[in-house]
XYZ file of N, CA and C in Angstrom:
567
model
N 26.460 -88.848 -4.996
C 27.130 -88.063 -3.839
C 26.486 -88.264 -2.795
N 27.449 -88.309 -1.595
C 26.739 -88.101 -0.207
C 27.401 -87.404 0.680
N 26.206 -86.750 1.158
C 26.617 -85.096 1.980
C 26.276 -85.560 3.100
N 26.643 -85.623 4.480
C 26.419 -85.467 5.873
C 26.206 -84.069 6.432
N 24.759 -84.359 6.832
C 24.056 -82.522 7.378
C 23.954 -83.330 9.080
N 24.226 -82.092 9.373
C 24.241 -82.445 11.138
C 23.008 -81.944 11.526
N 21.510 -81.289 10.917
C 20.828 -81.569 10.875
C 19.964 -81.294 9.732
N 19.030 -82.005 10.091
C 17.866 -82.289 8.438
C 16.357 -81.492 8.757
N 16.356 -80.632 7.897
C 14.572 -79.548 8.182
C 13.700 -80.083 7.623
N 12.474 -80.289 7.625
C 11.530 -80.930 6.863
C 10.720 -79.660 6.641
N 10.761 -79.388 5.095
C 9.873 -78.237 4.766
C 8.763 -78.781 3.588
N 8.999 -79.859 3.566
C 7.751 -79.835 2.282
C 6.688 -79.814 2.379
N 6.107 -79.587 1.655
C 4.525 -78.746 1.327
C 4.204 -77.654 1.754
N 5.552 -76.637 2.104
C 5.108 -75.610 2.352
C 5.545 -74.670 1.380
N 4.953 -73.434 0.990
C 5.092 -72.484 -0.107
C 5.618 -71.099 1.144
N 6.609 -70.506 -0.264
C 7.267 -69.106 0.329
C 5.922 -68.253 1.177
N 6.675 -68.087 2.291
C 8.048 -67.852 2.822
C 8.567 -68.765 3.552
N 7.614 -69.954 3.971
C 7.557 -70.980 4.944
C 9.101 -71.287 5.218
N 9.357 -72.221 4.079
C 10.545 -72.838 4.113
C 11.823 -71.770 5.095
N 11.540 -70.047 4.159
C 12.921 -69.667 5.044
C 12.877 -69.429 5.937
N 11.305 -69.099 6.653
C 11.208 -68.819 7.961
C 11.363 -69.921 8.745
N 11.058 -71.463 8.506
C 12.014 -72.510 9.450
C 13.233 -72.819 9.156
N 14.208 -72.465 8.172
C 15.179 -72.560 8.074
C 16.297 -71.309 8.903
N 15.475 -70.092 8.850
C 16.062 -68.823 9.974
C 15.960 -69.591 11.227
N 15.191 -70.087 11.815
C 14.878 -70.542 13.032
C 16.218 -72.283 13.142
N 15.765 -72.812 12.189
C 16.731 -73.984 12.418
C 18.163 -73.859 12.450
N 18.526 -72.716 11.610
C 19.808 -72.530 11.377
C 20.407 -72.224 12.711
N 19.959 -71.681 14.219
C 20.646 -70.987 15.020
C 20.584 -71.899 16.154
N 20.339 -73.386 15.709
C 20.376 -74.362 16.625
C 22.084 -74.897 16.349
N 22.657 -74.544 14.966
C 23.889 -74.904 14.505
C 25.087 -74.356 14.779
N 26.110 -75.163 14.925
C 27.379 -74.688 15.463
C 28.056 -74.293 14.200
N 28.924 -73.206 14.231
C 29.164 -72.467 12.711
C 29.947 -73.380 12.178
N 30.016 -73.681 11.086
C 30.555 -74.472 9.820
C 29.888 -75.656 9.954
N 28.796 -76.070 10.745
C 27.693 -77.500 10.644
C 27.525 -77.217 9.330
N 26.605 -78.361 8.729
C 25.531 -78.328 7.475
C 24.408 -78.513 7.747
N 23.271 -77.586 7.327
C 22.205 -78.251 7.179
C 21.607 -79.003 6.120
N 20.508 -79.357 5.737
C 19.652 -80.056 4.894
C 18.382 -79.791 4.793
N 18.044 -78.670 4.012
C 16.743 -78.198 3.976
C 15.278 -78.944 2.962
N 14.760 -80.066 3.391
C 14.160 -80.605 2.341
C 13.134 -79.865 1.695
N 12.538 -79.628 0.791
C 11.451 -79.018 0.345
C 10.760 -79.211 -0.820
N 9.566 -79.182 -1.241
C 8.735 -79.459 -2.074
C 8.674 -78.564 -3.198
N 8.401 -76.969 -2.577
C 8.255 -76.065 -3.606
C 9.472 -75.652 -4.285
N 8.718 -75.433 -5.710
C 10.123 -75.372 -6.602
C 10.736 -74.067 -6.535
N 10.395 -72.865 -5.763
C 11.025 -71.641 -5.846
C 11.764 -71.789 -4.541
N 11.731 -72.774 -3.963
C 12.619 -72.628 -2.482
C 14.067 -73.021 -3.352
N 14.843 -73.175 -4.389
C 16.127 -73.078 -4.609
C 16.694 -71.558 -4.807
N 15.527 -70.752 -5.371
C 16.545 -69.386 -5.755
C 16.141 -68.628 -4.185
N 15.131 -69.045 -3.527
C 14.960 -68.208 -2.018
C 15.806 -68.902 -1.085
N 16.138 -69.891 -1.379
C 17.217 -70.227 -0.111
C 18.442 -69.409 -0.528
N 18.724 -69.824 -1.320
C 20.270 -69.373 -2.320
C 20.605 -67.716 -1.802
N 19.523 -67.161 -2.189
C 19.038 -65.586 -2.043
C 19.081 -65.243 -0.766
N 18.443 -66.182 0.488
C 18.826 -65.776 1.568
C 19.878 -65.967 2.258
N 20.444 -67.349 1.930
C 21.808 -67.383 2.320
C 22.950 -66.275 2.038
N 22.879 -65.826 0.632
C 23.278 -64.426 0.178
C 23.539 -63.319 1.046
N 22.295 -63.263 1.580
C 22.263 -61.923 2.260
C 22.509 -61.892 3.396
N 22.418 -63.088 3.975
C 22.888 -63.019 5.357
C 24.738 -63.605 6.034
N 25.284 -64.479 4.796
C 26.607 -64.314 5.009
C 26.847 -66.513 5.349
N 25.729 -67.070 5.460
C 25.750 -68.299 5.536
C 25.957 -68.625 4.198
N 26.473 -69.962 4.076
C 27.050 -70.602 2.800
C 25.952 -71.777 2.100
N 25.396 -71.386 0.979
C 24.532 -72.188 0.111
C 25.482 -73.081 -0.778
N 25.339 -74.586 -0.447
C 26.349 -75.464 -0.736
C 25.552 -75.758 -2.367
N 24.613 -75.816 -2.101
C 23.923 -76.771 -3.392
C 22.567 -77.343 -3.128
N 22.149 -77.673 -4.152
C 20.601 -78.788 -3.796
C 20.583 -79.770 -4.824
N 20.283 -81.066 -4.295
C 19.834 -82.223 -4.784
C 18.638 -82.424 -5.195
N 18.190 -82.821 -6.295
C 17.079 -83.540 -6.342
C 16.576 -84.550 -6.292
N 15.692 -85.268 -5.376
C 15.386 -86.268 -4.972
C 13.759 -86.680 -5.239
N 13.664 -86.925 -6.512
C 11.971 -87.564 -7.193
C 11.445 -85.845 -6.977
N 10.462 -86.120 -5.826
C 9.907 -84.663 -5.992
C 10.490 -83.759 -4.774
N 11.358 -84.020 -4.252
C 11.727 -83.831 -2.831
C 13.377 -82.445 -3.469
N 13.332 -81.615 -3.067
C 14.729 -80.742 -3.334
C 15.202 -80.735 -1.897
N 16.704 -81.225 -2.036
C 17.696 -81.205 -0.605
C 18.652 -80.151 -0.726
N 18.265 -79.226 -0.200
C 19.305 -77.969 -0.081
C 20.297 -78.086 0.818
N 21.231 -77.620 0.656
C 22.481 -77.640 1.473
C 22.855 -76.485 1.943
N 22.764 -75.997 3.396
C 23.487 -74.890 3.916
C 25.001 -75.147 5.015
N 25.652 -74.251 4.657
C 26.669 -74.111 5.829
C 26.400 -72.740 6.962
N 26.484 -73.508 8.160
C 25.987 -71.678 8.758
C 27.750 -71.231 8.874
N 27.351 -70.147 9.039
C 28.602 -69.516 9.123
C 29.183 -68.939 10.138
N 30.607 -68.445 10.841
C 30.858 -68.062 11.900
C 30.077 -66.819 12.305
N 30.254 -65.951 13.173
C 30.094 -64.956 13.597
C 30.855 -64.053 12.926
N 31.787 -63.975 12.279
C 32.823 -63.321 11.702
C 32.585 -63.054 10.253
N 31.915 -63.936 9.775
C 31.453 -64.472 8.490
C 30.084 -63.795 8.252
N 29.044 -63.914 9.061
C 27.725 -63.351 9.098
C 27.649 -62.114 8.923
N 26.433 -61.671 8.203
C 26.038 -59.878 7.972
C 24.829 -60.298 8.445
N 24.664 -58.912 9.447
C 23.123 -59.238 9.758
C 21.983 -59.212 8.702
N 20.855 -59.712 8.745
C 19.895 -60.315 7.548
C 19.550 -58.697 7.175
N 20.181 -58.268 5.315
C 19.635 -57.259 5.415
C 18.327 -56.705 4.509
N 17.965 -55.592 4.830
C 16.264 -55.669 4.410
C 16.410 -54.056 3.379
N 15.993 -54.098 2.194
C 15.790 -53.207 1.146
C 14.885 -52.146 1.729
N 15.624 -51.084 1.807
C 15.023 -49.763 2.596
C 14.141 -48.982 2.300
N 13.624 -48.935 0.713
C 12.506 -48.339 -0.039
C 11.416 -49.469 -0.093
N 10.612 -48.925 0.188
C 9.364 -49.896 0.535
C 8.102 -49.021 0.457
N 7.197 -50.053 -0.535
C 5.911 -49.244 -1.565
C 4.995 -50.274 -0.728
N 3.696 -49.703 0.011
C 2.542 -50.480 0.021
C 1.292 -51.301 -0.873
N 0.732 -51.834 -0.564
C -0.035 -51.961 -1.973
C -1.266 -50.886 -2.438
N -1.632 -50.196 -1.286
C -2.260 -49.118 -1.470
C -1.407 -48.184 -2.772
N -0.475 -47.962 -2.369
C 0.520 -47.155 -3.046
C 0.337 -47.579 -4.692
N 0.840 -48.593 -4.571
C 0.919 -49.413 -5.812
C -0.100 -49.307 -6.529
N -1.195 -49.557 -6.050
C -2.379 -49.663 -6.781
C -2.883 -48.208 -7.437
N -2.682 -47.292 -6.634
C -2.912 -45.720 -6.901
C -2.170 -45.952 -8.111
N -1.015 -45.609 -8.052
C -0.172 -46.122 -9.384
C -0.400 -46.302 -10.589
N -0.627 -48.035 -10.768
C -1.582 -48.781 -11.416
C -2.856 -47.977 -12.091
N -3.646 -47.681 -11.088
C -4.880 -47.426 -11.874
C -4.801 -45.830 -12.122
N -3.930 -45.241 -11.734
C -3.688 -43.736 -12.446
C -2.873 -44.072 -13.474
N -2.529 -44.960 -13.914
C -1.733 -45.150 -15.245
C -0.162 -44.370 -14.991
N 0.264 -43.903 -14.186
C 1.488 -43.725 -14.166
C 2.735 -44.354 -15.014
N 3.688 -44.276 -15.263
C 4.665 -45.108 -16.061
C 5.635 -45.704 -14.751
N 5.483 -46.834 -14.600
C 6.387 -47.425 -13.374
C 6.711 -48.979 -14.186
N 7.550 -49.724 -13.921
C 7.733 -51.013 -13.833
C 7.705 -51.787 -12.919
N 6.704 -52.657 -13.223
C 6.527 -53.803 -12.133
C 7.186 -54.945 -12.254
N 7.825 -55.776 -11.551
C 8.800 -56.846 -11.526
C 8.234 -57.573 -10.754
N 7.386 -58.818 -11.288
C 6.859 -60.018 -10.506
C 8.101 -61.238 -10.240
N 8.685 -61.464 -9.182
C 9.845 -62.384 -9.155
C 9.141 -63.759 -8.904
N 8.027 -63.590 -8.864
C 7.243 -65.405 -8.410
C 7.674 -66.291 -9.479
N 7.520 -67.604 -9.313
C 7.598 -68.621 -10.073
C 6.513 -68.364 -11.216
N 6.959 -68.956 -12.666
C 6.019 -68.782 -13.478
C 4.501 -69.283 -13.491
N 4.741 -70.196 -12.513
C 3.051 -70.798 -12.198
C 2.032 -69.596 -11.376
N 2.807 -69.503 -10.083
C 2.297 -68.125 -9.433
C 1.707 -67.061 -10.608
N 2.850 -66.970 -11.498
C 2.326 -65.403 -11.839
C 1.242 -65.823 -13.088
N 0.828 -66.699 -13.429
C 0.308 -67.134 -14.518
C -1.249 -67.439 -13.870
N -1.422 -67.369 -12.630
C -2.624 -67.521 -11.880
C -3.191 -65.862 -11.660
N -2.121 -65.322 -11.546
C -2.761 -63.772 -11.681
C -1.420 -63.276 -11.141
N -1.281 -61.793 -11.929
C -0.762 -60.792 -12.032
C -1.379 -59.263 -12.327
N -0.478 -58.518 -11.698
C -1.158 -57.251 -11.947
C -0.548 -56.844 -13.488
N -1.866 -56.034 -14.152
C -1.405 -56.107 -16.065
C -0.212 -55.444 -15.890
N 0.658 -55.942 -16.986
C 1.797 -54.920 -17.255
C 3.060 -55.386 -16.766
N 2.999 -56.395 -15.531
C 4.229 -57.118 -15.038
C 4.651 -58.026 -16.013
N 6.091 -57.850 -15.266
C 7.100 -58.667 -15.810
C 7.586 -59.833 -15.360
N 7.373 -61.167 -15.496
C 8.118 -62.084 -14.691
C 9.391 -62.345 -14.774
N 9.996 -62.401 -13.909
C 11.471 -63.048 -13.848
C 11.570 -63.455 -12.677
N 11.654 -64.666 -12.815
C 11.544 -65.667 -11.182
C 13.169 -64.998 -10.432
N 12.913 -65.266 -9.101
C 13.980 -64.398 -8.507
C 15.177 -65.895 -8.560
N 14.939 -66.880 -9.102
C 16.257 -67.682 -9.021
C 16.352 -67.332 -10.737
N 16.522 -66.506 -11.905
C 16.254 -66.480 -13.090
C 17.067 -64.714 -13.221
N 16.733 -63.837 -12.078
C 16.998 -62.722 -12.051
C 18.296 -62.309 -12.267
N 19.782 -63.212 -12.009
C 21.031 -63.046 -12.190
C 21.704 -62.930 -13.868
N 20.450 -63.477 -14.439
C 20.929 -63.757 -15.788
C 19.793 -63.353 -17.061
N 19.123 -62.332 -15.893
C 17.987 -61.497 -16.987
C 18.043 -60.017 -16.638
N 19.231 -59.287 -15.607
C 19.112 -58.271 -15.430
C 18.962 -57.046 -16.621
N 19.440 -57.307 -17.857
C 19.635 -56.795 -19.316
C 18.030 -56.767 -19.687
N 16.762 -57.184 -19.218
C 15.581 -57.168 -19.632
C 15.070 -56.205 -19.180
N 15.564 -55.001 -18.187
C 15.015 -54.159 -17.376
C 15.726 -52.922 -17.622
N 15.268 -51.650 -17.399
C 15.616 -50.666 -17.861
C 16.415 -49.909 -16.174
N 17.847 -49.583 -16.056
C 18.111 -48.777 -15.125
C 17.498 -47.186 -14.775
N 16.972 -46.975 -15.872
C 16.217 -45.648 -15.823
C 14.596 -45.657 -15.050
N 14.143 -46.734 -15.010
C 13.050 -46.615 -14.799
C 12.199 -47.152 -13.345
N 11.570 -46.711 -12.494
C 11.367 -47.096 -11.046
C 10.905 -48.014 -11.620
N 11.477 -49.282 -10.811
C 10.745 -50.628 -10.818
C 10.252 -50.731 -9.468
N 9.182 -51.528 -9.653
C 8.384 -51.594 -8.342
C 8.416 -53.380 -7.859
N 9.120 -53.993 -7.486
C 9.195 -55.528 -7.273
C 8.127 -56.291 -6.127
N 7.923 -57.203 -6.639
C 6.330 -57.937 -6.023
C 6.550 -59.468 -6.296
N 6.416 -59.852 -5.106
C 6.236 -61.731 -5.032
C 4.805 -61.737 -4.444
N 5.055 -62.991 -3.416
C 3.627 -63.167 -2.793
C 3.665 -62.590 -1.773
N 4.686 -62.521 -0.675
C 4.604 -62.095 0.744
C 5.524 -60.705 0.613
N 6.547 -60.871 -0.322
C 7.337 -59.321 0.278
C 8.813 -59.876 0.434
N 9.020 -60.934 0.704
C 10.495 -62.020 1.127
C 11.137 -61.871 -0.609
N 10.829 -62.618 -1.306
C 11.717 -63.000 -2.355
C 11.489 -61.428 -2.986
N 10.903 -60.687 -3.173
C 10.780 -59.354 -3.762
C 11.832 -58.364 -3.212
N 12.071 -58.616 -1.831
C 13.091 -57.827 -0.831
C 14.142 -58.450 -1.128
N 14.729 -59.817 -1.593
C 16.080 -60.067 -1.998
C 16.084 -59.553 -3.563
N 14.956 -59.805 -4.280
C 15.428 -58.897 -5.833
C 15.975 -57.482 -6.094
N 15.116 -56.883 -4.943
C 15.474 -55.899 -4.758
C 16.724 -54.934 -4.512
N 17.606 -56.084 -3.296
C 18.811 -56.111 -3.145
C 19.551 -56.224 -4.357
N 19.543 -57.235 -4.484
C 20.264 -57.575 -6.020
C 20.207 -56.461 -6.965
N 18.944 -56.038 -7.371
C 19.052 -55.146 -8.406
C 19.838 -53.494 -7.967
N 19.936 -53.589 -6.853
C 20.409 -52.253 -6.592
C 22.296 -52.492 -6.510
N 22.318 -53.817 -5.937
C 23.821 -54.261 -6.012
C 24.167 -53.497 -7.660
N 23.329 -53.907 -8.874
C 23.722 -53.919 -9.871
C 23.641 -52.634 -10.567
N 23.221 -51.533 -9.718
C 23.775 -50.320 -10.372
C 22.143 -49.632 -10.963
N 20.792 -50.557 -10.432
C 19.704 -50.003 -10.559
C 19.581 -48.868 -9.732
N 18.929 -47.694 -10.333
C 18.770 -46.234 -9.378
C 17.265 -46.235 -8.546
N 16.228 -46.700 -8.995
C 14.944 -46.141 -8.272
C 14.156 -47.615 -8.367
N 14.450 -48.549 -7.193
C 14.059 -49.450 -6.757
C 13.303 -50.069 -5.468
N 11.733 -50.373 -5.614
C 11.127 -50.295 -4.544
C 10.678 -51.823 -4.586
N 10.610 -52.094 -3.101
C 9.920 -53.429 -2.416
C 8.662 -53.163 -2.253
N 7.847 -54.022 -2.653
C 6.260 -53.727 -2.220
C 5.910 -55.166 -1.653
N 5.331 -54.104 -0.241
C 4.963 -55.342 0.647
C 3.199 -55.122 1.050
N 2.223 -56.110 1.414
C 3.181 -57.572 1.915
C 2.999 -58.423 0.453
N 2.346 -57.920 -1.087
C 2.717 -58.768 -1.759
C 1.646 -58.987 -2.401
N 1.532 -59.867 -3.620
C 0.079 -60.302 -4.110
C -0.518 -60.961 -3.250
N -0.584 -62.101 -2.360
C -1.528 -62.682 -1.674
C -2.519 -61.806 -1.034
N -2.205 -59.998 -0.949
C -2.861 -59.236 -0.329
C -3.678 -58.207 -1.742
N -3.089 -58.342 -2.678
C -3.509 -57.481 -3.410
C -4.952 -57.319 -4.340
N -5.700 -56.185 -4.120
C -7.238 -56.650 -4.459
C -7.253 -55.341 -5.651
N -6.295 -54.893 -6.246
C -6.033 -54.506 -7.633
C -6.370 -54.936 -8.387
N -6.355 -54.926 -10.030
C -6.851 -55.161 -11.306
C -5.092 -56.490 -11.500
N -6.128 -57.594 -12.033
C -5.055 -58.769 -12.641
C -5.415 -59.228 -13.794
N -4.590 -59.957 -13.926
C -4.707 -60.594 -15.501
C -3.767 -62.185 -15.089
N -4.709 -62.871 -15.873
C -4.312 -64.471 -15.910
C -5.748 -65.487 -15.467
N -5.269 -66.450 -15.258
C -6.928 -67.561 -15.212
C -7.412 -67.024 -13.911
């Protein structure tokens, strides 16, 4: 398969959220209808870029694996096709979540990071469903519980919270800024 891209973006060696940050900046240089190739090595970037494209109206065309490099292809949408990047409104900060965890409140914590990130440390009792698998695994979650969604920085969890609300989940909160600043109890390696 030969795909011609109007612009190639090098995001190799960068972890979430940097591939998305660089993609957001670079896509502004394209004309509507043009295609960008984003080269990344972060395994979670496929789900991240696909979800970001869906949330903005840009078209995710697909990903091609080339050795260790993932080549993501995006088509820039016209102004009529784009929607302003949406943000999940219901946000909880780390202190509030920590108080709930330490107060043993009955909440559900959904960690949407990749399994390797989760293995190196997560909030006790958190369920791990990576963002890229969420569409196929909604039934593992209860629509009646308060769900607190967390990732490393708050970007993937924001996209996941939006998806959950679209699927009819009633009480979904995005935890910001995410596990990189979490100082509460953790399990894992």
